[in-house]
Coordinates of C-alpha atoms (C1' of nucleotides) in Angstrom, one line a residue:
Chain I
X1 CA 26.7 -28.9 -9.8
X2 CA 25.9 -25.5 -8.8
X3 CA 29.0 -24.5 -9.0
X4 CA 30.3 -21.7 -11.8
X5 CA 33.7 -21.5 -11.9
X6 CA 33.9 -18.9 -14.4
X7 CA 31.9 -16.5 -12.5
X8 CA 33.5 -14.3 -10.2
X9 CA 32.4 -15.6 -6.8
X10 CA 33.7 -13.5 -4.4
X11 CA 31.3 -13.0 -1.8
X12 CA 31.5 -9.8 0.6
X13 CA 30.3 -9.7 3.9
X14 CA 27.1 -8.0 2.9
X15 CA 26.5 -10.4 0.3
X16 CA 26.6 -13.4 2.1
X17 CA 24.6 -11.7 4.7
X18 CA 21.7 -11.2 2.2
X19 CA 21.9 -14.7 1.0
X20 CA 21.6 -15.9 3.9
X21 CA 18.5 -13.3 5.1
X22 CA 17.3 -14.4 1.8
X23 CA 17.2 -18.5 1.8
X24 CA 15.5 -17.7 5.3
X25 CA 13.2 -15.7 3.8
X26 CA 12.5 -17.8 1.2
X27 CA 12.5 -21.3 3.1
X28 CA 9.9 -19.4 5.5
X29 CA 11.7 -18.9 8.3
X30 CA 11.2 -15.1 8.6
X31 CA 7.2 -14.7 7.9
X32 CA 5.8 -12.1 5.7
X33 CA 5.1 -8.8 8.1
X34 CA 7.8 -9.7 10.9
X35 CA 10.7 -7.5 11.5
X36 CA 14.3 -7.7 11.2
X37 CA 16.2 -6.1 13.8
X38 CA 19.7 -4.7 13.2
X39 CA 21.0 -5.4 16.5
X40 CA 20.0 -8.7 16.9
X41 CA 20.1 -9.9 13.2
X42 CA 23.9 -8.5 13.2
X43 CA 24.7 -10.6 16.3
X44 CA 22.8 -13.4 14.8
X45 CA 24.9 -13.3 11.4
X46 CA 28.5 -11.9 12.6
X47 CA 28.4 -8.9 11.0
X48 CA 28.2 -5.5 12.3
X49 CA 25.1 -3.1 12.1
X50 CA 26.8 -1.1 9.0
X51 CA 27.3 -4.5 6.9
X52 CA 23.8 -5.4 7.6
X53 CA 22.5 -2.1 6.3
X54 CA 24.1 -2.8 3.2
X55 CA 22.4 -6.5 2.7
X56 CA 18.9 -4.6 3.9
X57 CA 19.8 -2.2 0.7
X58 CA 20.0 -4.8 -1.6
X59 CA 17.3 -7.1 -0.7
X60 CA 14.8 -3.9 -0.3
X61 CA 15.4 -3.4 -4.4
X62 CA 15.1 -6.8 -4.8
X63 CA 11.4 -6.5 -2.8
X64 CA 11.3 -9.2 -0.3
X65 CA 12.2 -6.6 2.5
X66 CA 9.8 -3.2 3.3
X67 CA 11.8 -0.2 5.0
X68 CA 9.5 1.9 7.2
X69 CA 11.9 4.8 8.0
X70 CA 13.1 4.8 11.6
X71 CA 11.3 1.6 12.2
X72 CA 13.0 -1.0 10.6
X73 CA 12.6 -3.4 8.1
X74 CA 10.2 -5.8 7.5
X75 CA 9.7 -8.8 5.2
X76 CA 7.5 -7.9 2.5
X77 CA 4.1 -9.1 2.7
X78 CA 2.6 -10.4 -0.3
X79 CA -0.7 -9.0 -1.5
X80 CA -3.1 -10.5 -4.4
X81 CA -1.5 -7.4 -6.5
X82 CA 1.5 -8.6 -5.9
X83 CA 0.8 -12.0 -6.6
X84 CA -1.0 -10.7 -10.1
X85 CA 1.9 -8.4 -10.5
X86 CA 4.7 -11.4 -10.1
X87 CA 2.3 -13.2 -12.8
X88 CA 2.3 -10.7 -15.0
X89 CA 5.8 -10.3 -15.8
X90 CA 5.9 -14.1 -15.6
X91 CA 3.7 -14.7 -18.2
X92 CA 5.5 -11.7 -20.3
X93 CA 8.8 -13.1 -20.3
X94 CA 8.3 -17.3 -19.7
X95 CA 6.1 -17.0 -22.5
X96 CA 7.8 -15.0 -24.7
X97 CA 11.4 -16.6 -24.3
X98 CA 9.6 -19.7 -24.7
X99 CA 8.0 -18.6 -28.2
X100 CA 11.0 -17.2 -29.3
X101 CA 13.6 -20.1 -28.6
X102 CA 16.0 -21.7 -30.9
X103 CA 15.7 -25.1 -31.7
X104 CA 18.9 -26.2 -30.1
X105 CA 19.8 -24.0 -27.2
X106 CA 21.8 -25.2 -24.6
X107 CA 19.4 -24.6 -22.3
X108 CA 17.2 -27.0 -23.5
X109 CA 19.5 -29.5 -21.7
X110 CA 18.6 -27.7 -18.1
X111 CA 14.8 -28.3 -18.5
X112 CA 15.3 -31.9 -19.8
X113 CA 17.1 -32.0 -16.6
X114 CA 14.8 -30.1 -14.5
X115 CA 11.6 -32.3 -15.6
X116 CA 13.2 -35.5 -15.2
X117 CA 14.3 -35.0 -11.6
X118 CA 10.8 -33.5 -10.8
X119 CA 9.6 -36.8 -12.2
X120 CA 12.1 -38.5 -10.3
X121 CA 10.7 -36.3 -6.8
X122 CA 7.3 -37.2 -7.1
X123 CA 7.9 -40.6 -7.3
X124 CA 9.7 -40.7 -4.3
X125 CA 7.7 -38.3 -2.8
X126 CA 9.6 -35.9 -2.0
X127 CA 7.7 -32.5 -2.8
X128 CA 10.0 -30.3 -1.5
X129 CA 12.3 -31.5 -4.3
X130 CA 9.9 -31.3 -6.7
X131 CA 9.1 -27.8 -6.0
X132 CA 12.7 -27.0 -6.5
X133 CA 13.2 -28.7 -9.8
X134 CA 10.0 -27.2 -10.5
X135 CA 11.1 -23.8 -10.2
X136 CA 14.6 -24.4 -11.6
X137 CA 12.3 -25.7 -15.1
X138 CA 11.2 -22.0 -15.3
X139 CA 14.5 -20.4 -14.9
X140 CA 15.7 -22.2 -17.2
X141 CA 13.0 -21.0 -19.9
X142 CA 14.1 -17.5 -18.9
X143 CA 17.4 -18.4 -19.8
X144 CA 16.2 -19.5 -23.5
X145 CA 16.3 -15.7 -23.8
X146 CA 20.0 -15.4 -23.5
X147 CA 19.7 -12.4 -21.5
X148 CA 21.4 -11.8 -18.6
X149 CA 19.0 -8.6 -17.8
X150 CA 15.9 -11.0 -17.9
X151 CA 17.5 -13.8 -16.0
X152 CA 18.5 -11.3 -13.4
X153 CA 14.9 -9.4 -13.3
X154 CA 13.3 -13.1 -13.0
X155 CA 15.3 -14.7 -10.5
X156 CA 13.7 -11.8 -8.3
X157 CA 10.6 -12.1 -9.0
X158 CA 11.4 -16.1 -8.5
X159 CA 12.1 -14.8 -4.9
X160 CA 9.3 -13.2 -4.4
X161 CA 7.3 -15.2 -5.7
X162 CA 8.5 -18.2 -2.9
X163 CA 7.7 -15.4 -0.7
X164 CA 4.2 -15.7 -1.8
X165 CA 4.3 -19.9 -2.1
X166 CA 4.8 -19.4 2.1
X167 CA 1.0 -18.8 2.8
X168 CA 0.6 -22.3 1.4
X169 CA 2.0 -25.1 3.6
X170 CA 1.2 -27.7 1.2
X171 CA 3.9 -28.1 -1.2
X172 CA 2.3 -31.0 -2.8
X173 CA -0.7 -29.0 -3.9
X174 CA 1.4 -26.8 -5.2
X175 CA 4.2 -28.0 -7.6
X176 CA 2.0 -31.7 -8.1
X177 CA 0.1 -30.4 -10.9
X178 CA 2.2 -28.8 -12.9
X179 CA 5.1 -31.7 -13.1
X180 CA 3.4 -33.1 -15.9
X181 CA 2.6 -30.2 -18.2
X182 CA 5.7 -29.0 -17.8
X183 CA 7.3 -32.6 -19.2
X184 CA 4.4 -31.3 -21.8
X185 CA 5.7 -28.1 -22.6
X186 CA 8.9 -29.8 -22.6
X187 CA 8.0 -32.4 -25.9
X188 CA 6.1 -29.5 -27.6
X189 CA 10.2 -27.3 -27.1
X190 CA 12.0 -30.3 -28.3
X191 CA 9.9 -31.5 -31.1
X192 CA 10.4 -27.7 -32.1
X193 CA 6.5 -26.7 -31.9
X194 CA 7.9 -23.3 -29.9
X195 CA 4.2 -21.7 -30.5
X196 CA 2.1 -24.9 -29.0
X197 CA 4.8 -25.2 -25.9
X198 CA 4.4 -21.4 -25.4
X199 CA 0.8 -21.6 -25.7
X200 CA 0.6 -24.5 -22.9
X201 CA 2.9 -22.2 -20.7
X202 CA 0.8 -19.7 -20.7
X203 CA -2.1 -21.7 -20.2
X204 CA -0.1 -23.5 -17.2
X205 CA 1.0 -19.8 -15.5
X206 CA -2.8 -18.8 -15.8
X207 CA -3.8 -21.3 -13.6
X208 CA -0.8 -21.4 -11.6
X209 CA -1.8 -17.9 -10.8
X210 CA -5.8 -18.3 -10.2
X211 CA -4.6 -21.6 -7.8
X212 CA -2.2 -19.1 -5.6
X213 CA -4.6 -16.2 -5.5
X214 CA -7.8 -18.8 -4.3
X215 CA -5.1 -19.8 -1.6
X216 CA -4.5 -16.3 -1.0
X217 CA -8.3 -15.3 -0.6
X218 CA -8.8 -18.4 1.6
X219 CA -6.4 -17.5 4.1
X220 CA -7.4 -14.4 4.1
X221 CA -10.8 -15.2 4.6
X222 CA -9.7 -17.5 7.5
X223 CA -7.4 -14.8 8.8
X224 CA -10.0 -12.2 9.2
X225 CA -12.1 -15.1 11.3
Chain Q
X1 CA 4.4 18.3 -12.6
X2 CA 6.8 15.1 -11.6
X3 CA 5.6 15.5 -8.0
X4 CA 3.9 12.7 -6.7
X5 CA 2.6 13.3 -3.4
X6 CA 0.6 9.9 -2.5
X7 CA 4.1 8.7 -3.2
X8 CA 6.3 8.4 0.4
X9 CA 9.3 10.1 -1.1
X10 CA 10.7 10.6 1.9
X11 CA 14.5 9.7 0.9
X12 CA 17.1 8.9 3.5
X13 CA 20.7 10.4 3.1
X14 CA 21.7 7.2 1.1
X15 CA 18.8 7.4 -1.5
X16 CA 19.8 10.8 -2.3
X17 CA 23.2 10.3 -2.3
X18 CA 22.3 7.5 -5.1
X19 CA 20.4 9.9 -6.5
X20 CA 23.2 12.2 -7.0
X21 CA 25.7 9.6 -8.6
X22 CA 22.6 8.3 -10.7
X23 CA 22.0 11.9 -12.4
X24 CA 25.7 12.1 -12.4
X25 CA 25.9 9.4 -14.5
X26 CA 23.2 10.0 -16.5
X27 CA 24.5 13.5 -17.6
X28 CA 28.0 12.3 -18.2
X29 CA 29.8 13.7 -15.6
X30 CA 31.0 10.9 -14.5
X31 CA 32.1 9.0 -17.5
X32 CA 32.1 5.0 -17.8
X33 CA 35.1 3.1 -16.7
X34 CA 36.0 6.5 -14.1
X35 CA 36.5 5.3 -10.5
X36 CA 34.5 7.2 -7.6
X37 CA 36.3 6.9 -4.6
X38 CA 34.3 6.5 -1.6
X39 CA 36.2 9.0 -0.1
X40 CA 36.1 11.8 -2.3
X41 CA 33.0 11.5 -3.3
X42 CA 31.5 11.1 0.3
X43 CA 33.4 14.7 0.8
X44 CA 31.8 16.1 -2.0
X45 CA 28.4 14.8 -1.5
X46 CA 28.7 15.2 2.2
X47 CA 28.1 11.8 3.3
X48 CA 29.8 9.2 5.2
X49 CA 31.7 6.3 3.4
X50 CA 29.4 4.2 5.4
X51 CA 26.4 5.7 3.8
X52 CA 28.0 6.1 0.4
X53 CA 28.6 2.5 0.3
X54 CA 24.9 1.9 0.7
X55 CA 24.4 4.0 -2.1
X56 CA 26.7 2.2 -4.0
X57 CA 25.1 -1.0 -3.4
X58 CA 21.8 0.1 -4.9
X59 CA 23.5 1.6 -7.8
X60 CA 25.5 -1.5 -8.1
X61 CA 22.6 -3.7 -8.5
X62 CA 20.9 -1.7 -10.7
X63 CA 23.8 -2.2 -13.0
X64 CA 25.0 1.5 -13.4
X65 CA 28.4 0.7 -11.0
X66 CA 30.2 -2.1 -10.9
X67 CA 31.9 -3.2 -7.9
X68 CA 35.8 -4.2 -8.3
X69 CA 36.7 -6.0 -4.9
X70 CA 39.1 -4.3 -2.8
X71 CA 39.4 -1.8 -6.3
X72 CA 36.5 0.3 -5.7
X73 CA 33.6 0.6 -7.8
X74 CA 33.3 2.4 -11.7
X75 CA 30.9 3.6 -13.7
X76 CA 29.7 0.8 -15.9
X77 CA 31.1 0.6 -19.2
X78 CA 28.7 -0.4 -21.9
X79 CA 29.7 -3.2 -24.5
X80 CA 28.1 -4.4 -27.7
X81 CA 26.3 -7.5 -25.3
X82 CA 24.9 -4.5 -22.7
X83 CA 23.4 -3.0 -25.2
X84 CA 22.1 -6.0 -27.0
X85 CA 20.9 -6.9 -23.8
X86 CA 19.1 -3.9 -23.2
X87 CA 17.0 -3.7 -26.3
X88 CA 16.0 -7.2 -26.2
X89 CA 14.5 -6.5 -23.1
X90 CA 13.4 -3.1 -24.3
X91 CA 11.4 -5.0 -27.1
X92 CA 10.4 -7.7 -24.9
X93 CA 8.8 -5.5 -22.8
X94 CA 7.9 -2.5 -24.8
X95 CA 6.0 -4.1 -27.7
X96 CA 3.9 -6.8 -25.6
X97 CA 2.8 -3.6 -23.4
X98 CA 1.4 -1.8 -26.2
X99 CA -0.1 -5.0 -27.8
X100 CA -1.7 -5.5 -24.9
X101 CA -2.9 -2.3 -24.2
X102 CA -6.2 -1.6 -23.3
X103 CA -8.2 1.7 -25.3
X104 CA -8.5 4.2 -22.8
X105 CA -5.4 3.4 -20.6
X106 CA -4.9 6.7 -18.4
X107 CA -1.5 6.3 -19.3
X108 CA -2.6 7.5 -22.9
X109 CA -2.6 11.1 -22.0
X110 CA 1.0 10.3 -21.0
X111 CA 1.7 9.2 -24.6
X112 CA 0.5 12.5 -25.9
X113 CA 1.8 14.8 -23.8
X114 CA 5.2 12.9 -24.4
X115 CA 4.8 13.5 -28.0
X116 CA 3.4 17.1 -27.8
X117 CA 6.6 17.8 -25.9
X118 CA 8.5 16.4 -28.1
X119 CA 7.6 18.1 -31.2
X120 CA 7.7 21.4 -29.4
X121 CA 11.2 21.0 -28.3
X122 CA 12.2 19.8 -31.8
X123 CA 10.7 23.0 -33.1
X124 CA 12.6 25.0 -30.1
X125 CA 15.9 23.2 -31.4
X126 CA 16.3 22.2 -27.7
X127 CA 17.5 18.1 -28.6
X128 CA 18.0 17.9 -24.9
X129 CA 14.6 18.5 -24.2
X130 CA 13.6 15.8 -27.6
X131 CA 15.6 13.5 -25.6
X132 CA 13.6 13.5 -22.2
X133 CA 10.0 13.4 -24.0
X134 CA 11.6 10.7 -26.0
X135 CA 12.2 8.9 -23.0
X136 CA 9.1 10.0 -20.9
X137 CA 7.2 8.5 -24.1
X138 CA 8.7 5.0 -24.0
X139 CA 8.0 4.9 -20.3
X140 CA 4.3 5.7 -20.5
X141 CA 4.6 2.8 -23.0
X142 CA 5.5 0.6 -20.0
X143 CA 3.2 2.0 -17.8
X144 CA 0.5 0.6 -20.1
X145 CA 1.2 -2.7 -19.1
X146 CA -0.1 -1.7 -15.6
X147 CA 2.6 -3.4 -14.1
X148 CA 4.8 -2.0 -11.1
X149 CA 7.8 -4.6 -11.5
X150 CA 7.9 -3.8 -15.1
X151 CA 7.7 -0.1 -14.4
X152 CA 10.7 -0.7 -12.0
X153 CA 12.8 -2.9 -14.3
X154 CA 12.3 -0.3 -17.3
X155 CA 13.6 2.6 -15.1
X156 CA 17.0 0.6 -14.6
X157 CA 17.1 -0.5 -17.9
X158 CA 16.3 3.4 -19.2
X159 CA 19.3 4.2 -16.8
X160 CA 21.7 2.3 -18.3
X161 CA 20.4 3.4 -21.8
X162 CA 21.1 6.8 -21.0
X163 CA 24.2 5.4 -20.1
X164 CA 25.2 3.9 -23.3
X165 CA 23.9 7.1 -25.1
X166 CA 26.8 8.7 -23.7
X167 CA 29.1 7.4 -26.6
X168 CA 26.9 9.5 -28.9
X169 CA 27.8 13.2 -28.3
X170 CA 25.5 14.2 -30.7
X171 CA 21.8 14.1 -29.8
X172 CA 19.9 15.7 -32.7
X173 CA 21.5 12.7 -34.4
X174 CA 20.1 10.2 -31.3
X175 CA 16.5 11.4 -31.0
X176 CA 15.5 13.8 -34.0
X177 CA 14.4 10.6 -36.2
X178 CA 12.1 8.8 -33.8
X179 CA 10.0 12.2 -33.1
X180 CA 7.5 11.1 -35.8
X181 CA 7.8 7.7 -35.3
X182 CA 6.3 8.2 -31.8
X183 CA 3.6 10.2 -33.2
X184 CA 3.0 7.5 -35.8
X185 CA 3.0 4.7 -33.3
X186 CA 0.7 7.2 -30.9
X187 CA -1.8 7.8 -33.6
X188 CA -2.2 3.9 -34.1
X189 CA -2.6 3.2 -30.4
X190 CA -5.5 6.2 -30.1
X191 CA -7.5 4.9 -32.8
X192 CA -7.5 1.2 -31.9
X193 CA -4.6 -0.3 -33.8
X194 CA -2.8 -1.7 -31.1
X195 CA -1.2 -4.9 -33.4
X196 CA 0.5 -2.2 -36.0
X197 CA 1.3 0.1 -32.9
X198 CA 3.3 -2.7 -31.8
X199 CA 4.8 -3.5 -34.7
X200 CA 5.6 0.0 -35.7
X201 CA 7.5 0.4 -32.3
X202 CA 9.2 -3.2 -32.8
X203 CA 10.5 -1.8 -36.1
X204 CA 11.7 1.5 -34.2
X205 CA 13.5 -0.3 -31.7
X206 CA 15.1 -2.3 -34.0
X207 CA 16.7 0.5 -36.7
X208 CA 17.2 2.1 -32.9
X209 CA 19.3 -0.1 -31.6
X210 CA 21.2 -0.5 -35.2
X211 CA 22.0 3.0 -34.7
X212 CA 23.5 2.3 -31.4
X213 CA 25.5 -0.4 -32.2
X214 CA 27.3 1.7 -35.0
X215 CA 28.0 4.5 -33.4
X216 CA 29.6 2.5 -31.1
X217 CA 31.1 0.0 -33.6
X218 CA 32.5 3.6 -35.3
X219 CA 33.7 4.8 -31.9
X220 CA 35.4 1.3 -31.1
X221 CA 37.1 1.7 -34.2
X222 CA 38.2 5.4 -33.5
X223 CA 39.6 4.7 -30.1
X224 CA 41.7 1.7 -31.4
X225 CA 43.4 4.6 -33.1
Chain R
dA1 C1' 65.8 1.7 -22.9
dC2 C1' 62.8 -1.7 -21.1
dA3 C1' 61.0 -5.4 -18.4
dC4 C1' 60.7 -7.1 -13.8
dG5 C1' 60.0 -7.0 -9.0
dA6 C1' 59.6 -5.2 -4.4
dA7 C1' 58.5 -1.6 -1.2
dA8 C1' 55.6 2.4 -0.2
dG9 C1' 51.3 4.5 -0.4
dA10 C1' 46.5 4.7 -1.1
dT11 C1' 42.0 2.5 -0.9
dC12 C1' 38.7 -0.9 0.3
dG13 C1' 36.2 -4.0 3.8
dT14 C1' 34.7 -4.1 8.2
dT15 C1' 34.0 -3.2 12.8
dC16 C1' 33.0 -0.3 16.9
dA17 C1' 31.4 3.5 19.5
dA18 C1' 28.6 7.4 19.8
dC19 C1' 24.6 10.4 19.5
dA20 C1' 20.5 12.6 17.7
dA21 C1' 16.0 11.7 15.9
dC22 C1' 12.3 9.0 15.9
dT23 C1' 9.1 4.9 17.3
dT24 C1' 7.2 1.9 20.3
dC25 C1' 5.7 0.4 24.5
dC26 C1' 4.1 0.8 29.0
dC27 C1' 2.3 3.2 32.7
dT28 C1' -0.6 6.6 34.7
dC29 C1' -4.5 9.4 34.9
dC30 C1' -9.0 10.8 33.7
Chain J
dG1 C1' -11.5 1.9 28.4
dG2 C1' -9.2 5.5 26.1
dA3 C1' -5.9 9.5 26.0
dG4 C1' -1.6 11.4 27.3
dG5 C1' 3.1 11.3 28.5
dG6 C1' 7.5 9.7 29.5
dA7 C1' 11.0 5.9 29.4
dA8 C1' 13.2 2.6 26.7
dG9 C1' 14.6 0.8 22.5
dT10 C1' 15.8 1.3 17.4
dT11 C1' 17.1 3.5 13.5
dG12 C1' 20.0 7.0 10.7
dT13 C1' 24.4 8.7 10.4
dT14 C1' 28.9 9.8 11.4
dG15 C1' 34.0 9.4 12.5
dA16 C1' 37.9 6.8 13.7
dA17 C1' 40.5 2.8 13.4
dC18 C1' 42.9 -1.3 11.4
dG19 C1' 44.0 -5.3 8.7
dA20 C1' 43.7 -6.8 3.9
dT21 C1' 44.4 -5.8 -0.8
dC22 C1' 45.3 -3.2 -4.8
dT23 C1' 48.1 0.5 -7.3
dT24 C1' 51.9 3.1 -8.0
dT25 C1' 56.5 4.2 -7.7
dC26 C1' 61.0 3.4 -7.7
dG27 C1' 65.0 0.9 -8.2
dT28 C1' 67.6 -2.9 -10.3
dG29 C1' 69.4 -5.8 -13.7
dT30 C1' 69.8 -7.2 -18.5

DNA sequence: ACACGAAAGATCGTTCAACAACTTCCCTCC
DNA sequence: GGAGGGAAGTTGTTGAACGATCTTTCGTGT
């Protein structure tokens, strides 16, 4: 299933290293702020200090880790410009790609896909899943673009923007909502109205955004006691 | 001038060392397809392989190298869907920034400078120095958007631009026709016409990229012999 | 002459050990 | 309780080493 055959899958050291630094970033197990030690990550992973530094390099341009020279590397906090920035480019390319698709494009297939098993998670209740479906819907608007620049440039920002889901511990508040607009957005794509499904997107991403920065500015609030 | 002091440019030996290969590149020393070989090049630069290879990373994921396991890494070589690719996300980008632009964006006086320098160097006869305002003008563009992920992912895709370019040896012929076009599309944006700046610079791009593609259809052609 | 295949050579992938430079932490002193 | 200073720990970087893998060269057979 998430298999690709036809891409070369050949996996480094270093790569695997950062996948793995990443889907613990990502599934919260390294928290915004904390650091990363060489030494013991290295031993942790089985690789050596140089490999290591080569996964840091790559997930520092991808943004979820912070180099402070000389004193390591920390995951990257998220801050509300950060969350507005993520949802800027969001909007920018969902949004467009989604205005701009052809009627028939394989894609379509992945977000048929995508909503149904988020329909199929909620009902069983598991959120986690639904989350997941929910953000494998989006990517696969990105991909209505056919480019493999965007699809590259927004499965970072996808990372980072987990990064940011993290200081909500709710996943039901957070992917609930939207499993039903996007089965919206969905009809409006297939029955070829690509201006009203882009027009609900945006709509959607607007207050996907304002729910995630209310979140943020709670906690925060809380935070500072 | 291109100083930016609130900026932490503190670069380690790996960031310049990717700095090196990336102006390297850029300038056409180091053609596409051409191998660098960690050793040879860590002599010259005067760097370890270990810390070459974590300049290679970065250079890798911005798409300039590409890595050939166990067969070192080359200088990208562009192809009609790179530079496809790159212009849709040019456009994408480029044209929703300055629709969206707000009247008195700071980044304005970038715009005109960029054009000022522009027509001075075309009056000099220095292309070279068309080409760079040429470039410093579509990246103020960017910079309307306000956006510091979009800022980042224009600066890769400007890199491999430049990168492509490097099939056309002649750059009077690359940048001379788009010197009032920027003015045009300037003069629009100062006095409030932000929809027919956009469209003037979605026009641009597009006979822009045309241009491109046959000069590297033509030089296709030519090297088939 | 040319295709094929195997051995030799070169290069990559990765680790380890070492050391200087720099931070951080802790302890002491005022 | 805060300032200062030193010890301990980490990062930045290098060089050497070695197995794995690719490339080139060379020889052989047709």
């Amino acid at each position: 299933m998430t298999q690709r055959p036809d891409d070369d899958e050949v996996l480094d050291r270093a790569e695997k290293a950062a996948a793995d630094i990443r889907s613990s970033i990502i599934s919260g197990q390294f928290t915004p702020g904390s650091r990363l030690s060489e030494q013991a990550l290295g031993d942790a992973l089985g690789v050596s200090r140089n490999t290591l530094r080569e996964a840091f390099r790559m997930l520092t341009q991808e943004g979820l880790l912070v180099r402070r020279p000389h004193a390591g590397v920390i995951v990257a906090v998220p801050s509300l410009a950060s969350i507005i920035d993520i949802y800027r480019v969001r909007r920018m390319i969902e949004v467009q790609a989604m205005r701009a698709a052809p009627p028939r494009h394989p894609a379509g297939r992945q977000l048929a896909s995508a909503v149904e098993a988020a329909l199929a998670a909620r009902a069983a209740g598991d959120w986690a899943a639904v989350g997941t479906a929910n953000m494998e819907f989006h990517r696969a608007i990105v991909s209505l673009a056919d480019s493999a620049r965007l699809d590259r440039v927004y499965a970072n920002v996808s990372a980072e923007l987990r990064l940011a889901f993290g200081i909500i511990d709710d996943p039901e508040y957070l992917h609930a909502p939207y499993v039903d607009r996007n089965a919206s957005v969905l009809r409006a794509h297939e029955e070829g109205r690509s201006g009203d499904a882009a027009d609900e997107l945006d709509a959607y991403l607007i207050q996907s955004e304002r729910t995630l920065l209310a979140a943020y500015a709670r906690r925060d609030r809380d935070a500072a006691r």
